[in-house]
CSV table of C-alpha atoms in Angstrom, one decimal:
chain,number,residue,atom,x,y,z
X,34,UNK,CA,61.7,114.1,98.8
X,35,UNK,CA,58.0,115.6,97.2
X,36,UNK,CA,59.1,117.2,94.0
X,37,UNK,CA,58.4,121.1,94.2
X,38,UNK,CA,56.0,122.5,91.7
X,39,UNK,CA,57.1,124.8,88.7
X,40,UNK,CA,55.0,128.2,89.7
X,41,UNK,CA,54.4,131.5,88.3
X,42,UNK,CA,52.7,134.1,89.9
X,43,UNK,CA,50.5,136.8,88.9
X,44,UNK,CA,49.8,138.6,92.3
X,45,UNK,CA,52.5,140.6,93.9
X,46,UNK,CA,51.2,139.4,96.9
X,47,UNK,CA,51.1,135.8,96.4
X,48,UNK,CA,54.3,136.1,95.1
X,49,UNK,CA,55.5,136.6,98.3
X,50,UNK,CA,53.7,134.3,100.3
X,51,UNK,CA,54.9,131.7,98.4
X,52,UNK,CA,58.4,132.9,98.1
X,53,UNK,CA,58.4,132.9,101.6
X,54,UNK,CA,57.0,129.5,102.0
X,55,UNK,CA,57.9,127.4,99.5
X,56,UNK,CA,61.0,128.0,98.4
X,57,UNK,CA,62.4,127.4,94.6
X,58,UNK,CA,58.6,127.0,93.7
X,59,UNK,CA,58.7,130.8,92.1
X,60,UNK,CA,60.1,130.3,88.6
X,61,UNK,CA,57.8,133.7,87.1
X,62,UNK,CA,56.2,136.6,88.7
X,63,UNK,CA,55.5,140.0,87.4
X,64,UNK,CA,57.3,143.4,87.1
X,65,UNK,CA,55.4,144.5,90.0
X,66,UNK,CA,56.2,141.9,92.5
X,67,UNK,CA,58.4,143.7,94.8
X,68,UNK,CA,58.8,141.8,97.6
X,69,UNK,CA,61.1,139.8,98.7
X,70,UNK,CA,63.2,142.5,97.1
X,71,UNK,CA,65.9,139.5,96.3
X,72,UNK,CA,63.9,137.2,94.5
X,73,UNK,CA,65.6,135.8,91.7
X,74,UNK,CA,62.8,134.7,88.9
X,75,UNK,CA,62.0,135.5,85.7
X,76,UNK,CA,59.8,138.5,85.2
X,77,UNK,CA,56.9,138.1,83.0
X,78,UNK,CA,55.1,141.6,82.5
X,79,UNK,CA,52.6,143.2,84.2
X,80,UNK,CA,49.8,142.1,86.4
X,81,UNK,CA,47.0,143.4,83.8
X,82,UNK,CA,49.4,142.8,80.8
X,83,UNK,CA,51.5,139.7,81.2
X,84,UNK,CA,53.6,138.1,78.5
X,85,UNK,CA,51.5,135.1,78.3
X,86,UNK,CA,53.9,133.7,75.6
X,87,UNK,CA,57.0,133.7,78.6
X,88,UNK,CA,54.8,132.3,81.0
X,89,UNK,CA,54.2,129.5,79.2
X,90,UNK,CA,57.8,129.1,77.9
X,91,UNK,CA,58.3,128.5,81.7
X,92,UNK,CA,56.6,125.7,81.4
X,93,UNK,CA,55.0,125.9,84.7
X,94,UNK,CA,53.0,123.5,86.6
X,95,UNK,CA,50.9,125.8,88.1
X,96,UNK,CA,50.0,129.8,87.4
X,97,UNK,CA,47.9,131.6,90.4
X,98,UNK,CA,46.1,134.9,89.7
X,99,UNK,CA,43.2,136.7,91.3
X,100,UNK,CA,40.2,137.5,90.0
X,101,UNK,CA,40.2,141.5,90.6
X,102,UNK,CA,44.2,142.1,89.8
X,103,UNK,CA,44.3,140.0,86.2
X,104,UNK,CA,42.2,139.9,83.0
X,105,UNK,CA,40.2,136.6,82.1
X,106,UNK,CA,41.5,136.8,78.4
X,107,UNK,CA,44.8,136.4,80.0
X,108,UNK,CA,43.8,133.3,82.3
X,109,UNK,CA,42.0,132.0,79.1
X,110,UNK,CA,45.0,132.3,77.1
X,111,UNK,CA,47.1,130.2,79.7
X,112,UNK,CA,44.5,127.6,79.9
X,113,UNK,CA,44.4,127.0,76.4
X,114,UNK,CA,47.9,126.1,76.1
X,115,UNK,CA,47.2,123.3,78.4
X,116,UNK,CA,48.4,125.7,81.8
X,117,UNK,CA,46.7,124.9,85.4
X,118,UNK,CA,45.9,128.4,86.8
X,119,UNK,CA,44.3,129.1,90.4
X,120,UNK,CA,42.4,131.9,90.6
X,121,UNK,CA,41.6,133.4,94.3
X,122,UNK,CA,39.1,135.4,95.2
X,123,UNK,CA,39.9,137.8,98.4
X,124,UNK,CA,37.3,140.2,99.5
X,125,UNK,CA,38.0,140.4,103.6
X,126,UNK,CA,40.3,139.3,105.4
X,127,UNK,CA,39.2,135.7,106.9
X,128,UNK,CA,38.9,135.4,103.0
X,129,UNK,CA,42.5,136.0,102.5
X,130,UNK,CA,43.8,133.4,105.2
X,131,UNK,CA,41.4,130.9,103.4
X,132,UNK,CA,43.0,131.4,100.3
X,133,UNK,CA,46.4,132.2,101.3
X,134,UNK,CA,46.4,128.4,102.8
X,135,UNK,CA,44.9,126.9,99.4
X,136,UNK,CA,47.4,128.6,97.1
X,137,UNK,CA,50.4,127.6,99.7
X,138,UNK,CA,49.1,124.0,99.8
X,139,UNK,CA,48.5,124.0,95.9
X,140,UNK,CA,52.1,124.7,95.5
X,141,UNK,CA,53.5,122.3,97.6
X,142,UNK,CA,54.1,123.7,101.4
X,143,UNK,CA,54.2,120.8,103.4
X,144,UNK,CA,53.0,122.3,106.1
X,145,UNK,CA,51.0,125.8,107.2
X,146,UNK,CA,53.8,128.4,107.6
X,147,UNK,CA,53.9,129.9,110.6
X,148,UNK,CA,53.8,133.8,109.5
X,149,UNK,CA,50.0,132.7,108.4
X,150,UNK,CA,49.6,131.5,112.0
X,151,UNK,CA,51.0,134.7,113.3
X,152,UNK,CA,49.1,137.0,110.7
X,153,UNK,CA,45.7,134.9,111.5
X,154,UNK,CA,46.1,135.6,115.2
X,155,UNK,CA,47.0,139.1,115.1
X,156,UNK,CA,43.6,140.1,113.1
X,157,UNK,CA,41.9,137.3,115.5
X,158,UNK,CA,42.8,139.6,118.4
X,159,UNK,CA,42.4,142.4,117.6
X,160,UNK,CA,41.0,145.0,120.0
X,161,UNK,CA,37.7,146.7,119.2
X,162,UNK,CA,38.0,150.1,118.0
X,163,UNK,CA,37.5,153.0,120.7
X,164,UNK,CA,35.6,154.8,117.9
X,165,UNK,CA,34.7,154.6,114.6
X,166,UNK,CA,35.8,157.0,111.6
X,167,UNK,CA,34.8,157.5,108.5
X,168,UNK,CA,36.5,158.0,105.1
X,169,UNK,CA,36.8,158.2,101.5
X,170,UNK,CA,40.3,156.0,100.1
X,171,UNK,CA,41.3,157.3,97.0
X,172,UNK,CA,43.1,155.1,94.6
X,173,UNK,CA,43.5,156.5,91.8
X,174,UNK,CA,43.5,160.3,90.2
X,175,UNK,CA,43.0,161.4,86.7
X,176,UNK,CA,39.9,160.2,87.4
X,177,UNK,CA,39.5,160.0,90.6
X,178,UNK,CA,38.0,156.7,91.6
X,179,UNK,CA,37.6,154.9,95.3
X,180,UNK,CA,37.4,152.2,97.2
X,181,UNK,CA,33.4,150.8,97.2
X,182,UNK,CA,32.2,147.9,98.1
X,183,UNK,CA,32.7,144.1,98.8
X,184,UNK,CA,36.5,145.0,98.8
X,185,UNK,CA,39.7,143.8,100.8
X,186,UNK,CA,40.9,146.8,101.5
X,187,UNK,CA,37.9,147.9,103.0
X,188,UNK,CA,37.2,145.1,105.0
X,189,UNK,CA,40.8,145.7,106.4
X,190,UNK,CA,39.8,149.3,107.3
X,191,UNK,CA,36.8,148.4,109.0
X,192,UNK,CA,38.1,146.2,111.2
X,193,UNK,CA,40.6,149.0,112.2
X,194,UNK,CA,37.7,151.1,112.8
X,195,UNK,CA,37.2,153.4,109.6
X,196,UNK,CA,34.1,153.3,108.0
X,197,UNK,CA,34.2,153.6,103.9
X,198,UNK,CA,31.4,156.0,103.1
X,199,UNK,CA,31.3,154.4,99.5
X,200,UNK,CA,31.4,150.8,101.1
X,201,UNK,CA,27.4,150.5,99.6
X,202,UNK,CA,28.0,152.0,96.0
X,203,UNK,CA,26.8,150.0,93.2
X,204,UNK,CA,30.4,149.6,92.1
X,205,UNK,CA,33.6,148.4,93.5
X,206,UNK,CA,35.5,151.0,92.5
X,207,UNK,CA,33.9,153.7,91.6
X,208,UNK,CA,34.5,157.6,89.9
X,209,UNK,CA,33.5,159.8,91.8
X,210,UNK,CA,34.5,163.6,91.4
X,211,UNK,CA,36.6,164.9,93.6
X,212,UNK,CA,34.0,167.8,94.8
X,213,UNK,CA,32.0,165.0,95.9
X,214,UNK,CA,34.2,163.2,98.0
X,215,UNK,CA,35.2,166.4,99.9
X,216,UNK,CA,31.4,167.4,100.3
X,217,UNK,CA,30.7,164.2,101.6
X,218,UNK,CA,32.6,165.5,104.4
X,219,UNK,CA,34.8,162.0,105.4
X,220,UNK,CA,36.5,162.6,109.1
X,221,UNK,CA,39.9,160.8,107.0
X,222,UNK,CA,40.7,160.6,103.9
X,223,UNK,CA,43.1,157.9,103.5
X,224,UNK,CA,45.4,158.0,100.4
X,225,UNK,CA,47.7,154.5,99.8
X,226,UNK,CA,50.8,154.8,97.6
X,227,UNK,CA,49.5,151.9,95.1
X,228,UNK,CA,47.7,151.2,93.0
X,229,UNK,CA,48.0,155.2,92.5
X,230,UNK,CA,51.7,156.3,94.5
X,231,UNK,CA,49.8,159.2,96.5
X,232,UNK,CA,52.0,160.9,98.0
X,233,UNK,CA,52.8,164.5,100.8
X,234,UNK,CA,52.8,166.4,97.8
X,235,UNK,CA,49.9,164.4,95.4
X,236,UNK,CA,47.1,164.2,96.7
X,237,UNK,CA,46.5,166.0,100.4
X,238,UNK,CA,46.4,169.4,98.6
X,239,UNK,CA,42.7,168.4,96.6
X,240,UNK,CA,41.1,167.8,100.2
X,241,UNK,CA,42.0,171.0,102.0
X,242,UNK,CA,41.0,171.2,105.7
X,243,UNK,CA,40.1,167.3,105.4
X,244,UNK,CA,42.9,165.0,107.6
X,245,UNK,CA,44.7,163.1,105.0
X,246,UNK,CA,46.2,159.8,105.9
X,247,UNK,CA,49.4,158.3,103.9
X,248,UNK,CA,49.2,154.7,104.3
X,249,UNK,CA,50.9,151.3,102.8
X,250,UNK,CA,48.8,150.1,99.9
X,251,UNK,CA,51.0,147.1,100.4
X,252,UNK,CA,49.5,146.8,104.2
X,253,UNK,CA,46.0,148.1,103.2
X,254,UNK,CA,45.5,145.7,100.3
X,255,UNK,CA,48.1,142.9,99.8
X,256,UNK,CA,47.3,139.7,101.1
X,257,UNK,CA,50.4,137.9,102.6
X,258,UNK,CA,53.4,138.5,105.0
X,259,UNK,CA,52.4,141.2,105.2
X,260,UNK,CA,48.8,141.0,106.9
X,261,UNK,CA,50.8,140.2,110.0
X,262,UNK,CA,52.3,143.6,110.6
X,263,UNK,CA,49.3,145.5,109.1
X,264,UNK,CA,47.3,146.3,111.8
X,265,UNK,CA,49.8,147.8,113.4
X,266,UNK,CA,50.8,150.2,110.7
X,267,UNK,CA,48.0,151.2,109.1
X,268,UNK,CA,47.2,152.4,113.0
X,269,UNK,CA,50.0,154.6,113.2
X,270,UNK,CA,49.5,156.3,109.8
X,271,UNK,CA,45.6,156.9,111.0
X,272,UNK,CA,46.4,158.4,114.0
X,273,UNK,CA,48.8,160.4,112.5
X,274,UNK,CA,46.4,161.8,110.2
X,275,UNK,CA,44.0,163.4,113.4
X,276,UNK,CA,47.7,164.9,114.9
């Protein structure tokens, strides 16, 4: 029988994934890795500020991270103590189902799980868009900053139909005042409840006479399980929005 790999993971996403996949691999993830809501590992910090010291204590053969949710000192620090770390890159979604199956086949799934099959073939077929919308996506306040470009989560909105008007900014996330995103005069704005928790009462009331959408930040930007139901509700809580 193969011997399973000692992993920790970084990425509440890929937490899940492989949770899901390859069970007993997980023996670390962070604070912030919610789903599944039973798993039973050692917690290790945040995603921007794990305990590199308990990590390693785990002695694990294999740490994954991504490149945008944890800090290269971090990755460095694991390295150095002799730790193999993957890092993924995910910027659209065929992106995400390349590196979803490299991370899964990294820590030892013997075969392609069939929720990536599933996920892969919902966002294969999906429908084109009757029309296209445009929007501003919030996610973060205090200073406001956006989704711009090259992102996941944009990419995911796109191929719903919803145009980022900040998808060709200089910066991936950028601060942009919040005058400026109402006068750029979005048909949504769309509002996730992570990284920032938006919620009714945070965050509709500074775009006044603007439809404000509520969405999953967990189906607009993880990458996992949950790609397979996304389409699906991310379209309810956009057509919501234009009720």
């Amino acid at each position: 029988m193969p011997v399973v790999p000692r992993v920790v993971s970084l990425v509440p996403s890929l937490t899940e994934a492989v949770a899901l996949s390859v069970p007993g691999a997980l023996v670390g993830a962070t604070e912030w890795c919610t789903h599944p809501a039973d798993l039973g590992v050692v917690r290790i910090g945040g995603t921007k500020n794990p305990k590199t010291d308990r990590v390693i204590a785990l002695s694990p053969d294999l740490v994954i991270a991504n490149e945008e949710e944890n800090r290269e000192p971090d990755l460095t620090a694991l390295r150095e103590a002799g730790v193999e770390v993957l890092v993924t890159e995910v910027r659209d979604v065929p992106g995400a189902f390349r590196e979803l199956e490299r991370v899964l086949r990294a820590c030892g799934a013997p075969t392609r799980p069939r929720w990536l099959d599933e996920a892969e073939e919902t966002w294969s077929r999906l429908p084109s868009p009757d029309r296209r919308t445009t929007a501003v996506v919030p996610i973060w306040r205090r200073p406001w900053m956006v989704l711009g470009r090259d992102t996941f989560a944009g990419d995911v909105l796109a191929r719903l139909g919803v145009d980022n008007l900040y998808a060709a900014h200089a910066d991936r996330y950028p601060r942009v005042p919040v005058e400026e995103l109402r006068a750029a005069g979005p048909d949504v704005v769309v509002l996730p409840d992570e990284p920032y928790r938006f919620t009714a009462d945070d965050g509709p009331e500074a775009f006044a006479g603007l439809p404000c959408a509520l969405v999953s930040g967990r189906h607009l930007t993880w990458y996992g399980p949950s790609l397979a139901e996304a389409p699906r509700v991310l379209g309810e809580a956009l057509r919501a929005a234009h009720r």
